[in-house]
Amino acid sequence: MTTLITNIQELLQIRDLNVNKVSGAEMAILPSIKNAYLCIENDLISDFGSMNDCPKINADVTIDATGKVVLPTWCDSHTHIVYAGNRIQEFVDRINGLSYEEIANRGGGILNSAKKLNETSEEEIYNQSKIRLEEVMRQGTGAVEIKSGYGLTVDGELKMLRVIKRLSENYPIKIKATFLGAHAFPVEFKENHSGYIDLIIDEMLPKIAAENLADFIDVFCETGYFSVEETERIMEAGKKFGLISKIHVNQFNAINGIAACVKHNALSVDHLEVVTDDDIEVLKNSNTMPVALPSCSYFISIPYTPARKMIDAGLPLALATDFNPGTTPSGNMNFVVATACIKMKMTPEEAINAATINGAYAMGISNTHGSITLGKKANVIISKEVTSFYQLPYCFGTDLIDCVIIEGKLCV
């Protein structure tokens, strides 16, 4: 099957295969071709260039993109899409003045979601989660990382990871699975942290590895959750089972967790609403991708990741949704890109780089996703008619997507 997209007003994010991320000043550069064409063979990008040089192609499908921009689909490297029920009451509680910590201390937060998940069948969790996955695909996401972490029991964590695996088998979107058993301490282990970590290492990890259910391992490294020392112990255990680390860190406090993650060659460090000068220094010249989650900051009214300070210091940055029932019940990457521009003062070029090529890096899929590159997956967004791609974040409340192609097929 050959699909040809012609008369593209501007084709964004043109890269050579050897570019797998952009950092610092490079983030402000978004290579593009105006008045362009793009050719797709089956599920791969086979050709692109200026319409002036467009060869005669006998396409099965031709799409006229006059007045429209085309760019790679979003790579959302941090989500919790698989969950049961919702936490709407906590949304109202926050409006009435309760903090994240106060809600958690009342049995809300992660423990609330864990209770619901363990009471819900695997089939029902799948049916709820696939609706969310289909929604983010229509919104332009072509690759997504999904975490466990609402089970907090052997059976609950395995149930979540099996749902993630089933979604991956049934949908064309690229899905990477992350084991987040260390999301919070269950009530019965509140005073026995080492006991729960033993459960993660001795029981959960071997069973997850036996069924090949995860690509990555994550820990909520934060005051009141998992300490730096506990996080390091879990990262080390994950390595023994071939799981690379992607760690929640610096959401509320800077406790030297980033240095520990870099030491253990974490692929990404995520949240970073609080970032110190020392954190920036340790990230320099590392292979660890910082990931910001601006719609989480928006939803629970906490500080935004200091993107300008980090990029100006030469760091790369990725953007992701943190789609979850408690602190970010949205997987809309278009809103994330707009919020990064509006609240974090990232330029549209920087935000798109962060949500595509750098997002792919933070998922370990740079060789197949994140840019318009020969041989990469044919995952593209075709906008509605716009004056420029700047209109995408500018009109933050308007759906400017005309259609989404994932692995060469129209997403409906």
mmCIF file of C-alpha atoms in Angstrom:
data_model
loop_
_atom_site.group_PDB
_atom_site.id
_atom_site.type_symbol
_atom_site.label_atom_id
_atom_site.label_comp_id
_atom_site.label_asym_id
_atom_site.label_seq_id
_atom_site.Cartn_x
_atom_site.Cartn_y
_atom_site.Cartn_z
ATOM 1 C CA MET A 1 0.000 0.000 0.000
ATOM 2 C CA THR A 2 1.434 3.357 -1.078
ATOM 3 C CA THR A 3 0.158 6.641 0.348
ATOM 4 C CA LEU A 4 1.271 9.969 -1.079
ATOM 5 C CA ILE A 5 0.716 13.256 0.746
ATOM 6 C CA THR A 6 1.135 16.242 -1.588
ATOM 7 C CA ASN A 7 1.207 20.054 -1.450
ATOM 8 C CA ILE A 8 2.149 20.092 2.237
ATOM 9 C CA GLN A 9 2.428 23.707 3.376
ATOM 10 C CA GLU A 10 5.301 22.690 5.687
ATOM 11 C CA LEU A 11 6.719 19.255 6.534
ATOM 12 C CA LEU A 12 8.230 19.459 10.022
ATOM 13 C CA GLN A 13 10.956 17.558 11.885
ATOM 14 C CA ILE A 14 13.109 16.349 8.985
ATOM 15 C CA ARG A 15 16.069 14.452 10.426
ATOM 16 C CA ASP A 16 18.878 12.089 9.499
ATOM 17 C CA LEU A 17 18.717 8.744 11.261
ATOM 18 C CA ASN A 18 21.821 9.503 13.345
ATOM 19 C CA VAL A 19 20.043 12.343 15.199
ATOM 20 C CA ASN A 20 18.357 10.711 18.196
ATOM 21 C CA LYS A 21 17.834 13.752 20.448
ATOM 22 C CA VAL A 22 18.423 17.503 20.520
ATOM 23 C CA SER A 23 19.812 19.550 23.396
ATOM 24 C CA GLY A 24 20.253 23.163 24.434
ATOM 25 C CA ALA A 25 20.270 25.662 21.562
ATOM 26 C CA GLU A 26 19.610 22.841 19.057
ATOM 27 C CA MET A 27 16.118 22.517 20.510
ATOM 28 C CA ALA A 28 15.165 25.845 18.921
ATOM 29 C CA ILE A 29 15.847 24.419 15.439
ATOM 30 C CA LEU A 30 13.058 22.470 13.757
ATOM 31 C CA PRO A 31 14.173 21.407 10.256
ATOM 32 C CA SER A 32 11.391 21.560 7.690
ATOM 33 C CA ILE A 33 10.520 21.642 3.992
ATOM 34 C CA LYS A 34 7.896 24.036 2.632
ATOM 35 C CA ASN A 35 5.630 22.987 -0.241
ATOM 36 C CA ALA A 36 6.524 19.362 0.333
ATOM 37 C CA TYR A 37 5.443 15.806 -0.364
ATOM 38 C CA LEU A 38 5.698 12.667 1.768
ATOM 39 C CA CYS A 39 5.467 9.099 0.499
ATOM 40 C CA ILE A 40 4.550 6.121 2.686
ATOM 41 C CA GLU A 41 5.094 2.481 1.711
ATOM 42 C CA ASN A 42 3.078 0.183 3.936
ATOM 43 C CA ASP A 43 4.103 1.249 7.472
ATOM 44 C CA LEU A 44 7.322 3.121 6.672
ATOM 45 C CA ILE A 45 8.371 6.539 5.358
ATOM 46 C CA SER A 46 9.827 5.849 1.906
ATOM 47 C CA ASP A 47 10.397 9.310 0.418
ATOM 48 C CA PHE A 48 9.878 13.029 0.994
ATOM 49 C CA GLY A 49 11.037 16.334 -0.374
ATOM 50 C CA SER A 50 9.997 19.502 -2.198
ATOM 51 C CA MET A 51 6.968 19.318 -4.510
ATOM 52 C CA ASN A 52 9.269 20.750 -7.179
ATOM 53 C CA ASP A 53 11.200 17.476 -7.055
ATOM 54 C CA CYS A 54 8.280 15.100 -6.519
ATOM 55 C CA PRO A 55 8.689 12.027 -8.724
ATOM 56 C CA LYS A 56 5.783 10.350 -10.493
ATOM 57 C CA ILE A 57 4.424 7.924 -7.883
ATOM 58 C CA ASN A 58 1.659 5.417 -8.581
ATOM 59 C CA ALA A 59 0.005 5.764 -5.163
ATOM 60 C CA ASP A 60 -2.960 3.767 -3.885
ATOM 61 C CA VAL A 61 -4.068 6.781 -1.851
ATOM 62 C CA THR A 62 -3.230 10.448 -2.457
ATOM 63 C CA ILE A 63 -3.924 13.086 0.200
ATOM 64 C CA ASP A 64 -3.871 16.766 -0.781
ATOM 65 C CA ALA A 65 -2.469 18.703 2.193
ATOM 66 C CA THR A 66 -2.736 22.198 0.715
ATOM 67 C CA GLY A 67 -2.574 24.763 3.519
ATOM 68 C CA LYS A 68 -1.768 22.073 6.096
ATOM 69 C CA VAL A 69 1.318 21.130 8.079
ATOM 70 C CA VAL A 70 2.550 17.574 8.557
ATOM 71 C CA LEU A 71 4.670 16.477 11.479
ATOM 72 C CA PRO A 72 5.565 13.249 13.308
ATOM 73 C CA THR A 73 3.015 11.930 15.777
ATOM 74 C CA TRP A 74 3.643 12.716 19.429
ATOM 75 C CA CYS A 75 5.799 10.358 21.503
ATOM 76 C CA ASP A 76 4.309 10.360 25.008
ATOM 77 C CA SER A 77 7.007 8.852 27.211
ATOM 78 C CA HIS A 78 5.230 8.984 30.591
ATOM 79 C CA THR A 79 1.664 7.787 31.208
ATOM 80 C CA HIS A 80 -0.467 5.741 33.589
ATOM 81 C CA ILE A 81 -3.252 5.053 31.077
ATOM 82 C CA VAL A 82 -4.131 1.645 32.550
ATOM 83 C CA TYR A 83 -6.257 2.177 35.668
ATOM 84 C CA ALA A 84 -9.703 1.494 37.084
ATOM 85 C CA GLY A 85 -12.424 4.044 37.823
ATOM 86 C CA ASN A 86 -11.514 7.663 38.546
ATOM 87 C CA ARG A 87 -10.596 10.058 41.364
ATOM 88 C CA ILE A 88 -13.135 12.785 40.683
ATOM 89 C CA GLN A 89 -13.819 13.343 44.390
ATOM 90 C CA GLU A 90 -10.158 14.177 44.966
ATOM 91 C CA PHE A 91 -10.427 16.804 42.221
ATOM 92 C CA VAL A 92 -13.180 18.462 44.265
ATOM 93 C CA ASP A 93 -11.178 17.991 47.485
ATOM 94 C CA ARG A 94 -8.275 19.946 45.984
ATOM 95 C CA ILE A 95 -10.621 22.725 44.937
ATOM 96 C CA ASN A 96 -11.765 22.825 48.560
ATOM 97 C CA GLY A 97 -8.207 23.305 49.754
ATOM 98 C CA LEU A 98 -6.718 19.881 50.447
ATOM 99 C CA SER A 99 -3.149 19.312 49.267
ATOM 100 C CA TYR A 100 -1.789 16.255 47.415
ATOM 101 C CA GLU A 101 -0.176 15.095 50.668
ATOM 102 C CA GLU A 102 -3.342 15.611 52.728
ATOM 103 C CA ILE A 103 -5.406 13.613 50.242
ATOM 104 C CA ALA A 104 -2.818 10.810 50.319
ATOM 105 C CA ASN A 105 -2.795 10.774 54.126
ATOM 106 C CA ARG A 106 -6.585 10.257 54.090
ATOM 107 C CA GLY A 107 -6.203 7.107 52.003
ATOM 108 C CA GLY A 108 -6.587 8.896 48.693
ATOM 109 C CA GLY A 109 -4.146 9.271 45.861
ATOM 110 C CA ILE A 110 -2.256 6.228 44.621
ATOM 111 C CA LEU A 111 -3.673 3.967 47.354
ATOM 112 C CA ASN A 112 -7.207 4.906 46.281
ATOM 113 C CA SER A 113 -6.444 3.854 42.712
ATOM 114 C CA ALA A 114 -4.787 0.651 43.964
ATOM 115 C CA LYS A 115 -7.903 -0.312 45.917
ATOM 116 C CA LYS A 116 -10.116 0.205 42.857
ATOM 117 C CA LEU A 117 -7.774 -1.662 40.551
ATOM 118 C CA ASN A 118 -7.506 -4.711 42.779
ATOM 119 C CA GLU A 119 -11.310 -4.853 43.004
ATOM 120 C CA THR A 120 -11.717 -4.685 39.183
ATOM 121 C CA SER A 121 -11.372 -7.581 36.732
ATOM 122 C CA GLU A 122 -8.601 -7.642 34.153
ATOM 123 C CA GLU A 123 -11.182 -7.602 31.367
ATOM 124 C CA GLU A 124 -12.887 -4.487 32.739
ATOM 125 C CA ILE A 125 -9.556 -2.705 33.202
ATOM 126 C CA TYR A 126 -8.710 -3.510 29.586
ATOM 127 C CA ASN A 127 -12.059 -2.194 28.361
ATOM 128 C CA GLN A 128 -11.665 1.069 30.309
ATOM 129 C CA SER A 129 -8.045 1.529 29.228
ATOM 130 C CA LYS A 130 -8.557 0.898 25.512
ATOM 131 C CA ILE A 131 -11.016 3.810 25.366
ATOM 132 C CA ARG A 132 -8.302 6.119 26.702
ATOM 133 C CA LEU A 133 -5.721 4.678 24.298
ATOM 134 C CA GLU A 134 -7.999 5.179 21.296
ATOM 135 C CA GLU A 135 -8.592 8.770 22.391
ATOM 136 C CA VAL A 136 -4.891 9.675 22.559
ATOM 137 C CA MET A 137 -4.300 8.080 19.158
ATOM 138 C CA ARG A 138 -6.968 10.326 17.643
ATOM 139 C CA GLN A 139 -5.258 13.272 19.363
ATOM 140 C CA GLY A 140 -2.003 12.547 17.541
ATOM 141 C CA THR A 141 -0.022 10.249 19.831
ATOM 142 C CA GLY A 142 1.726 7.498 17.864
ATOM 143 C CA ALA A 143 3.923 6.039 20.607
ATOM 144 C CA VAL A 144 3.209 5.785 24.316
ATOM 145 C CA GLU A 145 4.823 4.462 27.474
ATOM 146 C CA ILE A 146 2.390 2.968 29.997
ATOM 147 C CA LYS A 147 3.235 2.229 33.628
ATOM 148 C CA SER A 148 1.869 -0.207 36.153
ATOM 149 C CA GLY A 149 1.850 0.979 39.767
ATOM 150 C CA TYR A 150 -1.807 0.886 40.814
ATOM 151 C CA GLY A 151 -1.677 -2.751 41.869
ATOM 152 C CA LEU A 152 0.915 -2.650 44.668
ATOM 153 C CA THR A 153 0.394 -6.407 45.029
ATOM 154 C CA VAL A 154 1.919 -9.246 43.028
ATOM 155 C CA ASP A 155 -1.402 -10.070 41.361
ATOM 156 C CA GLY A 156 -2.371 -6.415 40.836
ATOM 157 C CA GLU A 157 0.896 -5.431 39.168
ATOM 158 C CA LEU A 158 0.861 -8.499 36.923
ATOM 159 C CA LYS A 159 -2.753 -7.756 35.996
ATOM 160 C CA MET A 160 -1.851 -4.220 34.908
ATOM 161 C CA LEU A 161 1.158 -5.321 32.889
ATOM 162 C CA ARG A 162 -0.875 -8.012 31.132
ATOM 163 C CA VAL A 163 -3.420 -5.372 30.149
ATOM 164 C CA ILE A 164 -0.606 -3.194 28.762
ATOM 165 C CA LYS A 165 0.722 -6.172 26.787
ATOM 166 C CA ARG A 166 -2.747 -6.892 25.396
ATOM 167 C CA LEU A 167 -3.176 -3.271 24.310
ATOM 168 C CA SER A 168 0.196 -3.461 22.573
ATOM 169 C CA GLU A 169 -0.881 -6.599 20.704
ATOM 170 C CA ASN A 170 -4.246 -5.188 19.623
ATOM 171 C CA TYR A 171 -3.370 -1.632 18.524
ATOM 172 C CA PRO A 172 -0.876 -0.311 15.935
ATOM 173 C CA ILE A 173 0.472 2.371 18.294
ATOM 174 C CA LYS A 174 3.934 1.632 19.710
ATOM 175 C CA ILE A 175 3.612 0.838 23.425
ATOM 176 C CA LYS A 176 6.455 0.469 25.916
ATOM 177 C CA ALA A 177 5.664 -1.023 29.334
ATOM 178 C CA THR A 178 7.126 0.162 32.629
ATOM 179 C CA PHE A 179 6.946 -1.726 35.931
ATOM 180 C CA LEU A 180 6.165 0.774 38.707
ATOM 181 C CA GLY A 181 5.532 -1.489 41.689
ATOM 182 C CA ALA A 182 7.444 1.121 43.710
ATOM 183 C CA HIS A 183 4.730 3.758 43.271
ATOM 184 C CA ALA A 184 3.741 3.890 46.953
ATOM 185 C CA PHE A 185 3.928 1.681 50.034
ATOM 186 C CA PRO A 186 0.754 -0.355 50.627
ATOM 187 C CA VAL A 187 -0.907 0.252 54.007
ATOM 188 C CA GLU A 188 0.276 -3.092 55.358
ATOM 189 C CA PHE A 189 3.896 -2.176 54.574
ATOM 190 C CA LYS A 190 3.752 1.419 55.813
ATOM 191 C CA GLU A 191 6.133 0.622 58.654
ATOM 192 C CA ASN A 192 7.998 -2.128 56.822
ATOM 193 C CA HIS A 193 9.538 -0.574 53.734
ATOM 194 C CA SER A 194 12.191 -3.238 53.303
ATOM 195 C CA GLY A 195 9.496 -5.922 53.389
ATOM 196 C CA TYR A 196 7.661 -4.377 50.443
ATOM 197 C CA ILE A 197 10.878 -3.822 48.494
ATOM 198 C CA ASP A 198 11.721 -7.493 49.102
ATOM 199 C CA LEU A 199 8.312 -8.363 47.619
ATOM 200 C CA ILE A 200 9.082 -6.262 44.537
ATOM 201 C CA ILE A 201 12.533 -7.780 44.059
ATOM 202 C CA ASP A 202 11.940 -11.397 45.076
ATOM 203 C CA GLU A 203 8.407 -12.018 43.787
ATOM 204 C CA MET A 204 7.243 -9.365 41.338
ATOM 205 C CA LEU A 205 10.364 -8.961 39.216
ATOM 206 C CA PRO A 206 10.954 -12.692 38.528
ATOM 207 C CA LYS A 207 7.317 -13.192 37.456
ATOM 208 C CA ILE A 208 7.356 -10.068 35.263
ATOM 209 C CA ALA A 209 10.571 -11.235 33.607
ATOM 210 C CA ALA A 210 9.203 -14.750 33.095
ATOM 211 C CA GLU A 211 6.255 -13.356 31.095
ATOM 212 C CA ASN A 212 8.343 -10.610 29.429
ATOM 213 C CA LEU A 213 5.863 -7.974 30.608
ATOM 214 C CA ALA A 214 8.061 -4.886 31.015
ATOM 215 C CA ASP A 215 10.730 -2.859 29.209
ATOM 216 C CA PHE A 216 11.545 -0.441 32.026
ATOM 217 C CA ILE A 217 11.445 -0.088 35.805
ATOM 218 C CA ASP A 218 10.294 3.021 37.680
ATOM 219 C CA VAL A 219 10.251 4.267 41.274
ATOM 220 C CA PHE A 220 8.498 7.252 42.866
ATOM 221 C CA CYS A 221 11.617 8.761 44.452
ATOM 222 C CA GLU A 222 10.184 11.417 46.746
ATOM 223 C CA THR A 223 9.904 12.477 50.380
ATOM 224 C CA GLY A 224 7.207 10.304 51.960
ATOM 225 C CA TYR A 225 7.500 7.656 49.258
ATOM 226 C CA PHE A 226 10.751 5.933 48.248
ATOM 227 C CA SER A 227 14.066 7.289 49.494
ATOM 228 C CA VAL A 228 17.113 7.661 47.275
ATOM 229 C CA GLU A 229 18.666 4.575 48.872
ATOM 230 C CA GLU A 230 15.492 2.540 48.325
ATOM 231 C CA THR A 231 15.300 3.777 44.742
ATOM 232 C CA GLU A 232 18.879 2.702 44.067
ATOM 233 C CA ARG A 233 18.183 -0.754 45.458
ATOM 234 C CA ILE A 234 15.228 -1.179 43.098
ATOM 235 C CA MET A 235 17.130 0.196 40.101
ATOM 236 C CA GLU A 236 19.922 -2.300 40.751
ATOM 237 C CA ALA A 237 17.426 -5.157 40.970
ATOM 238 C CA GLY A 238 15.774 -4.043 37.740
ATOM 239 C CA LYS A 239 19.117 -4.147 35.915
ATOM 240 C CA LYS A 240 19.505 -7.836 36.805
ATOM 241 C CA PHE A 241 16.277 -8.513 34.922
ATOM 242 C CA GLY A 242 17.238 -6.330 31.952
ATOM 243 C CA LEU A 243 14.966 -3.433 32.913
ATOM 244 C CA ILE A 244 16.288 0.078 32.251
ATOM 245 C CA SER A 245 15.318 2.764 34.764
ATOM 246 C CA LYS A 246 12.868 5.626 34.118
ATOM 247 C CA ILE A 247 12.337 7.379 37.445
ATOM 248 C CA HIS A 248 9.763 9.748 38.986
ATOM 249 C CA VAL A 249 11.923 12.327 40.766
ATOM 250 C CA ASN A 250 11.940 15.951 42.004
ATOM 251 C CA GLN A 251 8.162 16.410 41.834
ATOM 252 C CA PHE A 252 7.911 18.124 45.211
ATOM 253 C CA ASN A 253 11.423 18.030 46.669
ATOM 254 C CA ALA A 254 15.051 17.833 45.497
ATOM 255 C CA ILE A 255 16.624 14.990 47.500
ATOM 256 C CA ASN A 256 19.617 14.154 45.264
ATOM 257 C CA GLY A 257 17.575 11.566 43.412
ATOM 258 C CA ILE A 258 18.687 12.822 39.993
ATOM 259 C CA ALA A 259 22.354 12.156 40.801
ATOM 260 C CA ALA A 260 21.464 8.593 41.785
ATOM 261 C CA CYS A 261 19.527 8.103 38.542
ATOM 262 C CA VAL A 262 22.404 9.365 36.408
ATOM 263 C CA LYS A 263 24.801 7.103 38.318
ATOM 264 C CA HIS A 264 22.609 4.132 37.411
ATOM 265 C CA ASN A 265 22.288 5.229 33.749
ATOM 266 C CA ALA A 266 18.555 5.904 33.913
ATOM 267 C CA LEU A 267 17.048 6.517 30.490
ATOM 268 C CA SER A 268 14.943 9.373 31.856
ATOM 269 C CA VAL A 269 14.149 11.359 34.980
ATOM 270 C CA ASP A 270 10.556 12.566 35.000
ATOM 271 C CA HIS A 271 8.598 15.409 36.664
ATOM 272 C CA LEU A 272 11.418 17.777 37.702
ATOM 273 C CA GLU A 273 9.118 20.505 38.937
ATOM 274 C CA VAL A 274 11.912 21.291 41.405
ATOM 275 C CA VAL A 275 15.407 21.461 39.875
ATOM 276 C CA THR A 276 18.577 22.702 41.560
ATOM 277 C CA ASP A 277 21.793 23.958 39.982
ATOM 278 C CA ASP A 278 23.461 20.743 41.180
ATOM 279 C CA ASP A 279 20.784 18.693 39.391
ATOM 280 C CA ILE A 280 21.485 20.541 36.146
ATOM 281 C CA GLU A 281 25.215 19.987 36.488
ATOM 282 C CA VAL A 282 24.832 16.259 37.058
ATOM 283 C CA LEU A 283 22.559 15.943 34.006
ATOM 284 C CA LYS A 284 25.091 17.656 31.749
ATOM 285 C CA ASN A 285 27.061 15.191 29.639
ATOM 286 C CA SER A 286 24.862 12.311 30.807
ATOM 287 C CA ASN A 287 22.704 10.073 28.633
ATOM 288 C CA THR A 288 19.661 10.651 30.846
ATOM 289 C CA MET A 289 16.719 12.557 29.334
ATOM 290 C CA PRO A 290 14.892 15.047 31.589
ATOM 291 C CA VAL A 291 11.118 14.813 31.068
ATOM 292 C CA ALA A 292 8.644 17.569 32.000
ATOM 293 C CA LEU A 293 4.927 16.952 32.631
ATOM 294 C CA PRO A 294 3.318 20.399 32.380
ATOM 295 C CA SER A 295 -0.328 19.317 32.422
ATOM 296 C CA CYS A 296 0.299 17.770 35.864
ATOM 297 C CA SER A 297 1.541 21.144 37.093
ATOM 298 C CA TYR A 298 -1.522 22.759 35.522
ATOM 299 C CA PHE A 299 -3.996 20.321 37.064
ATOM 300 C CA ILE A 300 -2.733 20.247 40.669
ATOM 301 C CA SER A 301 -1.293 23.784 40.750
ATOM 302 C CA ILE A 302 2.334 22.987 41.465
ATOM 303 C CA PRO A 303 5.387 24.692 39.891
ATOM 304 C CA TYR A 304 6.285 24.004 36.279
ATOM 305 C CA THR A 305 9.597 22.398 35.318
ATOM 306 C CA PRO A 306 12.107 25.252 34.787
ATOM 307 C CA ALA A 307 12.494 24.514 31.088
ATOM 308 C CA ARG A 308 14.176 27.764 30.131
ATOM 309 C CA LYS A 309 16.875 27.365 32.772
ATOM 310 C CA MET A 310 17.519 23.768 31.748
ATOM 311 C CA ILE A 311 17.591 24.339 27.987
ATOM 312 C CA ASP A 312 19.711 27.474 28.349
ATOM 313 C CA ALA A 313 22.165 25.357 30.368
ATOM 314 C CA GLY A 314 22.511 23.043 27.378
ATOM 315 C CA LEU A 315 20.235 20.198 28.477
ATOM 316 C CA PRO A 316 17.751 18.288 26.336
ATOM 317 C CA LEU A 317 14.124 18.126 27.468
ATOM 318 C CA ALA A 318 11.190 15.888 26.597
ATOM 319 C CA LEU A 319 7.503 16.527 27.193
ATOM 320 C CA ALA A 320 4.907 13.943 28.242
ATOM 321 C CA THR A 321 1.365 13.900 29.623
ATOM 322 C CA ASP A 322 1.536 11.904 32.888
ATOM 323 C CA PHE A 323 -2.012 10.728 31.953
ATOM 324 C CA ASN A 324 -3.397 9.299 35.222
ATOM 325 C CA PRO A 325 -6.631 9.394 37.250
ATOM 326 C CA GLY A 326 -5.436 11.604 40.081
ATOM 327 C CA THR A 327 -3.119 14.364 38.931
ATOM 328 C CA THR A 328 -3.466 14.500 35.122
ATOM 329 C CA PRO A 329 -6.643 12.925 33.740
ATOM 330 C CA SER A 330 -5.745 13.863 30.164
ATOM 331 C CA GLY A 331 -3.496 12.324 27.533
ATOM 332 C CA ASN A 332 -3.767 15.253 25.138
ATOM 333 C CA MET A 333 -0.234 15.984 23.937
ATOM 334 C CA ASN A 334 -1.478 19.012 21.973
ATOM 335 C CA PHE A 335 -2.394 20.627 25.275
ATOM 336 C CA VAL A 336 0.986 19.619 26.729
ATOM 337 C CA VAL A 337 2.824 21.311 23.843
ATOM 338 C CA ALA A 338 0.697 24.452 24.176
ATOM 339 C CA THR A 339 1.125 24.562 27.962
ATOM 340 C CA ALA A 340 4.904 24.205 27.603
ATOM 341 C CA CYS A 341 4.882 27.275 25.339
ATOM 342 C CA ILE A 342 2.466 29.314 27.449
ATOM 343 C CA LYS A 343 3.625 28.460 30.978
ATOM 344 C CA MET A 344 7.201 27.233 30.549
ATOM 345 C CA LYS A 345 8.217 29.770 27.868
ATOM 346 C CA MET A 346 9.392 27.129 25.439
ATOM 347 C CA THR A 347 9.258 28.168 21.806
ATOM 348 C CA PRO A 348 6.986 26.127 19.509
ATOM 349 C CA GLU A 349 10.106 24.646 17.901
ATOM 350 C CA GLU A 350 11.456 23.563 21.293
ATOM 351 C CA ALA A 351 8.123 22.143 22.407
ATOM 352 C CA ILE A 352 7.643 20.108 19.221
ATOM 353 C CA ASN A 353 11.190 18.766 19.467
ATOM 354 C CA ALA A 354 10.522 17.844 23.097
ATOM 355 C CA ALA A 355 7.275 16.044 22.220
ATOM 356 C CA THR A 356 8.623 14.124 19.218
ATOM 357 C CA ILE A 357 12.315 13.310 18.828
ATOM 358 C CA ASN A 358 13.214 13.755 22.507
ATOM 359 C CA GLY A 359 10.084 11.907 23.586
ATOM 360 C CA ALA A 360 11.126 8.993 21.377
ATOM 361 C CA TYR A 361 14.568 9.009 23.013
ATOM 362 C CA ALA A 362 12.955 8.881 26.467
ATOM 363 C CA MET A 363 11.166 5.690 25.366
ATOM 364 C CA GLY A 364 14.190 4.077 23.722
ATOM 365 C CA ILE A 365 12.626 4.158 20.235
ATOM 366 C CA SER A 366 14.695 6.835 18.485
ATOM 367 C CA ASN A 367 15.562 4.474 15.637
ATOM 368 C CA THR A 368 11.913 4.057 14.585
ATOM 369 C CA HIS A 369 9.912 7.060 15.840
ATOM 370 C CA GLY A 370 10.045 10.785 16.555
ATOM 371 C CA SER A 371 11.011 12.329 13.221
ATOM 372 C CA ILE A 372 10.389 12.390 9.489
ATOM 373 C CA THR A 373 13.230 10.102 8.495
ATOM 374 C CA LEU A 374 13.577 7.569 5.690
ATOM 375 C CA GLY A 375 12.817 4.105 7.018
ATOM 376 C CA LYS A 376 11.128 5.245 10.210
ATOM 377 C CA LYS A 377 7.541 4.336 11.032
ATOM 378 C CA ALA A 378 4.952 6.223 9.004
ATOM 379 C CA ASN A 379 3.410 8.001 11.979
ATOM 380 C CA VAL A 380 2.269 11.509 11.067
ATOM 381 C CA ILE A 381 -0.194 14.199 12.022
ATOM 382 C CA ILE A 382 -1.855 16.175 9.225
ATOM 383 C CA SER A 383 -3.218 19.465 10.531
ATOM 384 C CA LYS A 384 -6.270 21.346 9.388
ATOM 385 C CA GLU A 385 -5.545 24.457 7.294
ATOM 386 C CA VAL A 386 -3.376 26.806 9.379
ATOM 387 C CA THR A 387 -1.371 29.952 8.779
ATOM 388 C CA SER A 388 1.726 28.342 10.336
ATOM 389 C CA PHE A 389 2.596 25.548 12.769
ATOM 390 C CA TYR A 390 2.765 28.233 15.465
ATOM 391 C CA GLN A 391 -1.024 28.132 15.380
ATOM 392 C CA LEU A 392 -0.993 24.661 17.006
ATOM 393 C CA PRO A 393 0.052 25.939 20.471
ATOM 394 C CA TYR A 394 -1.454 29.406 19.921
ATOM 395 C CA CYS A 395 -4.997 28.043 19.500
ATOM 396 C CA PHE A 396 -4.559 25.835 22.538
ATOM 397 C CA GLY A 397 -8.246 24.999 22.910
ATOM 398 C CA THR A 398 -8.944 24.223 19.253
ATOM 399 C CA ASP A 399 -8.633 20.802 17.658
ATOM 400 C CA LEU A 400 -6.404 21.548 14.672
ATOM 401 C CA ILE A 401 -5.769 17.913 13.689
ATOM 402 C CA ASP A 402 -7.325 16.879 10.385
ATOM 403 C CA CYS A 403 -6.162 13.276 10.513
ATOM 404 C CA VAL A 404 -3.589 10.972 12.103
ATOM 405 C CA ILE A 405 -1.683 8.201 10.325
ATOM 406 C CA ILE A 406 -0.157 5.476 12.516
ATOM 407 C CA GLU A 407 2.040 2.832 10.886
ATOM 408 C CA GLY A 408 0.760 3.868 7.477
ATOM 409 C CA LYS A 409 -2.950 3.617 8.283
ATOM 410 C CA LEU A 410 -5.495 6.319 8.963
ATOM 411 C CA CYS A 411 -6.488 6.395 12.626
ATOM 412 C CA VAL A 412 -10.269 6.665 13.014
#
